[in-house]
PDB file of C-alpha atoms in Angstrom:
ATOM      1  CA  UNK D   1      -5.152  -4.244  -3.276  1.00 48.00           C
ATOM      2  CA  UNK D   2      -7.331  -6.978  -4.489  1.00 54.00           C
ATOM      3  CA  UNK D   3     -10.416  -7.206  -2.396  1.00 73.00           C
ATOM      4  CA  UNK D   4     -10.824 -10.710  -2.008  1.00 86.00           C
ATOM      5  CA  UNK D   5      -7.400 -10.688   0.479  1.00 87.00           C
ATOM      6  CA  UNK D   6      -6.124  -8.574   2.547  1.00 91.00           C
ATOM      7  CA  UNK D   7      -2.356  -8.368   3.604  1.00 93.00           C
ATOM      8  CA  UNK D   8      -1.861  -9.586   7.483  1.00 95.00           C
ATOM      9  CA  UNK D   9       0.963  -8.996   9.905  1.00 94.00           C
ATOM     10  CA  UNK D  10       2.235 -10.529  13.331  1.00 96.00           C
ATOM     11  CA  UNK D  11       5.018  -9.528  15.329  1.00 92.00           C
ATOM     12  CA  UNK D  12       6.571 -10.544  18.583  1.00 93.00           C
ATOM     13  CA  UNK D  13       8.323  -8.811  20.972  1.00 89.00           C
ATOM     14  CA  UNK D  14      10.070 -10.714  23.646  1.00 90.00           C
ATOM     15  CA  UNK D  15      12.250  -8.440  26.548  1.00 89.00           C
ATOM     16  CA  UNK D  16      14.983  -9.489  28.457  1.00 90.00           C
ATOM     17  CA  UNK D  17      14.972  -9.931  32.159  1.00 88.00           C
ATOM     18  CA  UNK D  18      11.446 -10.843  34.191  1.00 89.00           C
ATOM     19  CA  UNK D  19       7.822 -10.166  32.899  1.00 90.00           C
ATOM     20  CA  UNK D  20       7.064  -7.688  35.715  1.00 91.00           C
ATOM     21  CA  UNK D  21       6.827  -4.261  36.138  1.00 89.00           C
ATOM     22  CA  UNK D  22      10.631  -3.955  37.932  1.00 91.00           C
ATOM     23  CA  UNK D  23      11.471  -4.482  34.352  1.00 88.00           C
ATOM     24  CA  UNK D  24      12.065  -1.377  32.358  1.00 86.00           C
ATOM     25  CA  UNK D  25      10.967  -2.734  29.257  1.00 85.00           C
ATOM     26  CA  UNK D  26       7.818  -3.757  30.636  1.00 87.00           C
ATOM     27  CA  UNK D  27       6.982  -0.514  32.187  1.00 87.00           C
ATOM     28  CA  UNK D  28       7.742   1.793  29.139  1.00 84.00           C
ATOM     29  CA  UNK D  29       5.771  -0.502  26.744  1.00 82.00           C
ATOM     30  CA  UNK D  30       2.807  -1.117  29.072  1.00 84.00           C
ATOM     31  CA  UNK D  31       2.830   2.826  29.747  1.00 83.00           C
ATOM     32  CA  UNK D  32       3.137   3.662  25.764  1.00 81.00           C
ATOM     33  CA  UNK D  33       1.005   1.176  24.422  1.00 80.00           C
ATOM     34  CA  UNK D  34      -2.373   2.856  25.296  1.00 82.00           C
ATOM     35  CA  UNK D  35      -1.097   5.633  22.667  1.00 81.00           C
ATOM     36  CA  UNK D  36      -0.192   3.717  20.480  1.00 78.00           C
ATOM     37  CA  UNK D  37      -3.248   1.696  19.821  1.00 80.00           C
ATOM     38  CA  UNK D  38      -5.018   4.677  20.450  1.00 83.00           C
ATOM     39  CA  UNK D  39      -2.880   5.870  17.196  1.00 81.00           C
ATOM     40  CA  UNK D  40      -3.434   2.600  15.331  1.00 80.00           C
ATOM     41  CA  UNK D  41      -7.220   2.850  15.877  1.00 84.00           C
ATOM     42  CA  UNK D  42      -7.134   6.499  13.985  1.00 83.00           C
ATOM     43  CA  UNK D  43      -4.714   5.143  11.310  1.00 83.00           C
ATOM     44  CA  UNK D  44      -6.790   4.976   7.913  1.00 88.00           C
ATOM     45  CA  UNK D  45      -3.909   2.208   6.661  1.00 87.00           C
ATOM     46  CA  UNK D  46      -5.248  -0.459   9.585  1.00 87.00           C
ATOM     47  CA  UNK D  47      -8.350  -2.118   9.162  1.00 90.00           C
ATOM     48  CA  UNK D  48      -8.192  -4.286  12.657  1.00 90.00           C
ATOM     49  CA  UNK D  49      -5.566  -5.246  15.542  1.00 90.00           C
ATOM     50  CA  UNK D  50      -5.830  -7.851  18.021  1.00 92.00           C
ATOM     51  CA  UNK D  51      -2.925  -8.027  21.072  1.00 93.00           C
ATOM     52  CA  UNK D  52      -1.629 -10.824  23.211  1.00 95.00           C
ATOM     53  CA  UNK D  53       1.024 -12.605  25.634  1.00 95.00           C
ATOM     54  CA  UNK D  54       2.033 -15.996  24.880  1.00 97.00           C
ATOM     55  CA  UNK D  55       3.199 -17.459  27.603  1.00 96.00           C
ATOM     56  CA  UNK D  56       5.991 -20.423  27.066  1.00 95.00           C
ATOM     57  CA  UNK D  57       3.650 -22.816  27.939  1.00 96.00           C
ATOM     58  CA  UNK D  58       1.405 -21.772  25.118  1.00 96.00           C
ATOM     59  CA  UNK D  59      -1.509 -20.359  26.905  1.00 96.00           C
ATOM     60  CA  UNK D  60      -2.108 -16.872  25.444  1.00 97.00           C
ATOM     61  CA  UNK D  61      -3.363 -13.728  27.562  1.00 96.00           C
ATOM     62  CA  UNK D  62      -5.006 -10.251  26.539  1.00 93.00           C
ATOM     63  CA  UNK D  63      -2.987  -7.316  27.297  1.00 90.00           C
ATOM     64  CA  UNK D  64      -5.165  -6.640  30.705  1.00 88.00           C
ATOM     65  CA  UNK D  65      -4.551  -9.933  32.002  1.00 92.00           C
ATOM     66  CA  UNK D  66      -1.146 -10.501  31.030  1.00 92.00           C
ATOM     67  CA  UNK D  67       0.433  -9.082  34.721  1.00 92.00           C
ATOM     68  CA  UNK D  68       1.344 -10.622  36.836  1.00 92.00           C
ATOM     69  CA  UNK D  69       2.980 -13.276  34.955  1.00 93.00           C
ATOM     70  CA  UNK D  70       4.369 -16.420  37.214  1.00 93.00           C
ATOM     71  CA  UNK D  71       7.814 -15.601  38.347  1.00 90.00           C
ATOM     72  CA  UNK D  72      10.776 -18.002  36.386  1.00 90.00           C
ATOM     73  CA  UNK D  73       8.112 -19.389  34.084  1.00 92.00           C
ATOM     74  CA  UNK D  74      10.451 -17.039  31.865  1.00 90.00           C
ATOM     75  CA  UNK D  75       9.520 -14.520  29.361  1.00 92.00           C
ATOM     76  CA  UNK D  76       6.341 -14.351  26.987  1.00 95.00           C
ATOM     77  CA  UNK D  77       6.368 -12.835  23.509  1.00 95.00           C
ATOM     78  CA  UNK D  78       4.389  -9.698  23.789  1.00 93.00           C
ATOM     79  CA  UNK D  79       2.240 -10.410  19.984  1.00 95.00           C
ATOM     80  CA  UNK D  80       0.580  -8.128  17.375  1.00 92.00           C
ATOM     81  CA  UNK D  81      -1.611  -9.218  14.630  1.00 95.00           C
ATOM     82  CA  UNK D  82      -2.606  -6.822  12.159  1.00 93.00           C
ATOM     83  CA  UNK D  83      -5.336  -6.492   8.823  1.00 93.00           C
ATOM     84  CA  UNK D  84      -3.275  -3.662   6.450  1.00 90.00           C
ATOM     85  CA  UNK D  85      -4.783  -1.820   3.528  1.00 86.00           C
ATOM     86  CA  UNK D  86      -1.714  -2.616   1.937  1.00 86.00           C
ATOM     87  CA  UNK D  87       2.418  -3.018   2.314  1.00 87.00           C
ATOM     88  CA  UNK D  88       2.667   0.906   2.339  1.00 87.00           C
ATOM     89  CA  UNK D  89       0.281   1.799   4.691  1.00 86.00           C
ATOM     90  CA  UNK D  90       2.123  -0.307   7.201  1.00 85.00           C
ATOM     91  CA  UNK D  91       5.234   0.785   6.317  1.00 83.00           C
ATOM     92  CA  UNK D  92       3.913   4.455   7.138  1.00 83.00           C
ATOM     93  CA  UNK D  93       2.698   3.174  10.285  1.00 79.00           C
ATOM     94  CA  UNK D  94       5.699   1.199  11.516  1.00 77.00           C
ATOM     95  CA  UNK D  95       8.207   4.004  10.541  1.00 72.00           C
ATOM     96  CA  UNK D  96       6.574   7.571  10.703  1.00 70.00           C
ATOM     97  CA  UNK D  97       3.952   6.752  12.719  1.00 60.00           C
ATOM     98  CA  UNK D  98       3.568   9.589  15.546  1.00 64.00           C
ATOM     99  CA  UNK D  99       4.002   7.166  18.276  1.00 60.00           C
ATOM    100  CA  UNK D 100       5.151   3.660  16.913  1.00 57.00           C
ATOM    101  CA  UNK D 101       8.750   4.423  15.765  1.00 55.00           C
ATOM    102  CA  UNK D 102       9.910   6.424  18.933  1.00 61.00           C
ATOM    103  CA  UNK D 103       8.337   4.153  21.732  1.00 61.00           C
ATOM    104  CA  UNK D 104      10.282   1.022  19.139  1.00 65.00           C
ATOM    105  CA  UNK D 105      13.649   2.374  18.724  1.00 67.00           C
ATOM    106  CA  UNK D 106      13.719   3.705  22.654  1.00 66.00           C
ATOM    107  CA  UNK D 107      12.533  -0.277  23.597  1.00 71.00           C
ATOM    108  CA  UNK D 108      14.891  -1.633  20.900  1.00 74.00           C
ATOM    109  CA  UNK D 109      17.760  -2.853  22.358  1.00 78.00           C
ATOM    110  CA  UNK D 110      15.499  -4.774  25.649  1.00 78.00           C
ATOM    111  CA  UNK D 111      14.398  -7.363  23.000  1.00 83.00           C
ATOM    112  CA  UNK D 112      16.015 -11.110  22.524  1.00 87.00           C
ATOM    113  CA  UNK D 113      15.962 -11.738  19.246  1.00 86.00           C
ATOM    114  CA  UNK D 114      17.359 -14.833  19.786  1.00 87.00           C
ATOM    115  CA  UNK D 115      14.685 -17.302  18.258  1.00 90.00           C
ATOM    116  CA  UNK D 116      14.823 -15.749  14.456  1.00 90.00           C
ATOM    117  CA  UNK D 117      12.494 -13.963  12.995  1.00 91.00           C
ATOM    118  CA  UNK D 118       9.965 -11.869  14.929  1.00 91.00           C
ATOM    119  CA  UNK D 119       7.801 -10.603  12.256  1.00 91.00           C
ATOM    120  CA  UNK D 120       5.894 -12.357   9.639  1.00 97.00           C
ATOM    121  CA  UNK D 121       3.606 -11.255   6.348  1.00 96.00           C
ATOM    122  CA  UNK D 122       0.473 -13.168   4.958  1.00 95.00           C
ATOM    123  CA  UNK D 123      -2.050 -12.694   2.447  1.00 93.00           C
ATOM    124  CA  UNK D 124      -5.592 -14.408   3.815  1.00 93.00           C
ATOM    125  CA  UNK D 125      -8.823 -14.639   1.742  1.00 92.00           C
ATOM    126  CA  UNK D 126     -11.399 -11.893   3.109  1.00 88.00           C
ATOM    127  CA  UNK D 127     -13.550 -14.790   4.310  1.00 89.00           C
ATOM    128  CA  UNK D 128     -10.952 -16.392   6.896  1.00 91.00           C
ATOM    129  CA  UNK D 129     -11.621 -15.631  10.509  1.00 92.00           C
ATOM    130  CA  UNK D 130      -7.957 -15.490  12.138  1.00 94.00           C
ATOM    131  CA  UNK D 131      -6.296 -15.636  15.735  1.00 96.00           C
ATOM    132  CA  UNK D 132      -2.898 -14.759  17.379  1.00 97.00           C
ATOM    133  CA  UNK D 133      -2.328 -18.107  17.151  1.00 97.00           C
ATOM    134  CA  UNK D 134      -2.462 -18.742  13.562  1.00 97.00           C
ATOM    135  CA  UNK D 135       0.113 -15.770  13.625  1.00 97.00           C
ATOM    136  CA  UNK D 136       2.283 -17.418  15.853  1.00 98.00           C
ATOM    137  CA  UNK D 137       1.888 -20.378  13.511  1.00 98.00           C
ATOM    138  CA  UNK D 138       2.879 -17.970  10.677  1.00 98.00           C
ATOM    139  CA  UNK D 139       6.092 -17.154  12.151  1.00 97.00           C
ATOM    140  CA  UNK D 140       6.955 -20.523  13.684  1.00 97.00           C
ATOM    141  CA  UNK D 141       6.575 -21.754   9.713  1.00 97.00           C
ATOM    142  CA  UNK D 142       9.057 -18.501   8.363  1.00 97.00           C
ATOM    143  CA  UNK D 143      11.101 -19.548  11.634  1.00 96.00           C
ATOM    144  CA  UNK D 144      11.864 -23.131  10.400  1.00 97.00           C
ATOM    145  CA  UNK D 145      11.361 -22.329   6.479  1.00 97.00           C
ATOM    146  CA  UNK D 146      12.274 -19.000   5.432  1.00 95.00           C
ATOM    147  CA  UNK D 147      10.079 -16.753   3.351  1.00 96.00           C
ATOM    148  CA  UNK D 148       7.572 -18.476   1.431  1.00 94.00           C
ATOM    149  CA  UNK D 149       4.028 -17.837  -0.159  1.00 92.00           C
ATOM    150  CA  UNK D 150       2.783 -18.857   3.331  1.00 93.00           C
ATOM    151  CA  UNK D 151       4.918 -16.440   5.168  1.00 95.00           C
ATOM    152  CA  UNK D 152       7.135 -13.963   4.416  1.00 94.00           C
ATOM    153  CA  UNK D 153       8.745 -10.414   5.178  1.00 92.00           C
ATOM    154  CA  UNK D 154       9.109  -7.057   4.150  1.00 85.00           C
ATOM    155  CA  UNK D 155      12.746  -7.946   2.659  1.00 85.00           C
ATOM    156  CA  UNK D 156      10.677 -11.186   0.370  1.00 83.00           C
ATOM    157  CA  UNK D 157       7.313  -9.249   0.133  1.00 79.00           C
ATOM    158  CA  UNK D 158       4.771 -11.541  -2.082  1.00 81.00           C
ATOM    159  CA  UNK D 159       1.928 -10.134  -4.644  1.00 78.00           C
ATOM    160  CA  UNK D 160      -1.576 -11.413  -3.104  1.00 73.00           C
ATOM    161  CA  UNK D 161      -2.688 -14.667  -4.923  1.00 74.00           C
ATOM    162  CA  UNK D 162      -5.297 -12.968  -7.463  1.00 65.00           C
ATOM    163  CA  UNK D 163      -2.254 -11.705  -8.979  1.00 58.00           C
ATOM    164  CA  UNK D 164      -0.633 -14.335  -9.461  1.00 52.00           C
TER     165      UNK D 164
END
């Protein structure tokens, strides 16, 4: 991995049904999640994680703030930005990680994945400070242009741009 980037993911999860807790989906995940970063923060792969709700008016929330959410304001995209050692080391994590993979494939089918993609790749220089939003920005831009050097996914994975 060149040291001058380093390899950034967001995801976005977005249930079916009503962001409250009479929603399965939103009880399992809220329940799991505490393990799960818990495993993230152990994983040598990860260098940082940051975790939000955006709502669909825009306005993000932390994880501890994001219940309750206003009832028929519809549902928010649960969000995960990630800094990854490298394309393998989240791989590892996303797919044989202890806690990851089960708690994802039992939550699975509970997700609308009716607005395209919901995971995006980036390289970012070292130096560049980053928010959930400039993930969501990420995606919105693989959303409307398919993979490019800007954005792109594990199926259209791009070298970092010192190797270019």
């Amino acid at each position: 991995m060149n040291k001058e980037y380093r390899l950034i993911h967001f995801n976005c999860a977005r249930p079916f049904g009503e962001f409250n807790f009479d929603n399965e989906f939103v009880r399992v995940f809220m329940a799991i999640l505490p393990r799960i970063f818990t495993d993230a923060d152990q994983f040598e792969g990860l260098r940082w994680h940051s975790h939000g709700v955006r709502r669909p008016n825009a306005e993000w929330r932390g994880m501890n703030d994001a219940l309750p959410h206003p009832e028929g304001m519809g549902m928010p995209d649960i969000c995960t930005m990630a800094v990854w050692t490298g394309i393998e080391a989240l791989k590892e994590f996303t797919y044989s990680g202890r806690t990851h993979p089960p708690g994802m494939r039992r939550l699975a089918s509970q997700l609308d994945r009716s607005q395209g993609a919901s995971f995006v790749l980036w390289w970012a220089p070292r130096s560049q400070t980053l928010s959930l939003e400039d993930g969501w920005n990420k995606l919105m831009h693989l959303r409307e242009h398919g993979p490019t050097d800007q954005a792109f996914t594990l199926d259209h994975l791009k070298s970092h741009p010192a190797a270019a």
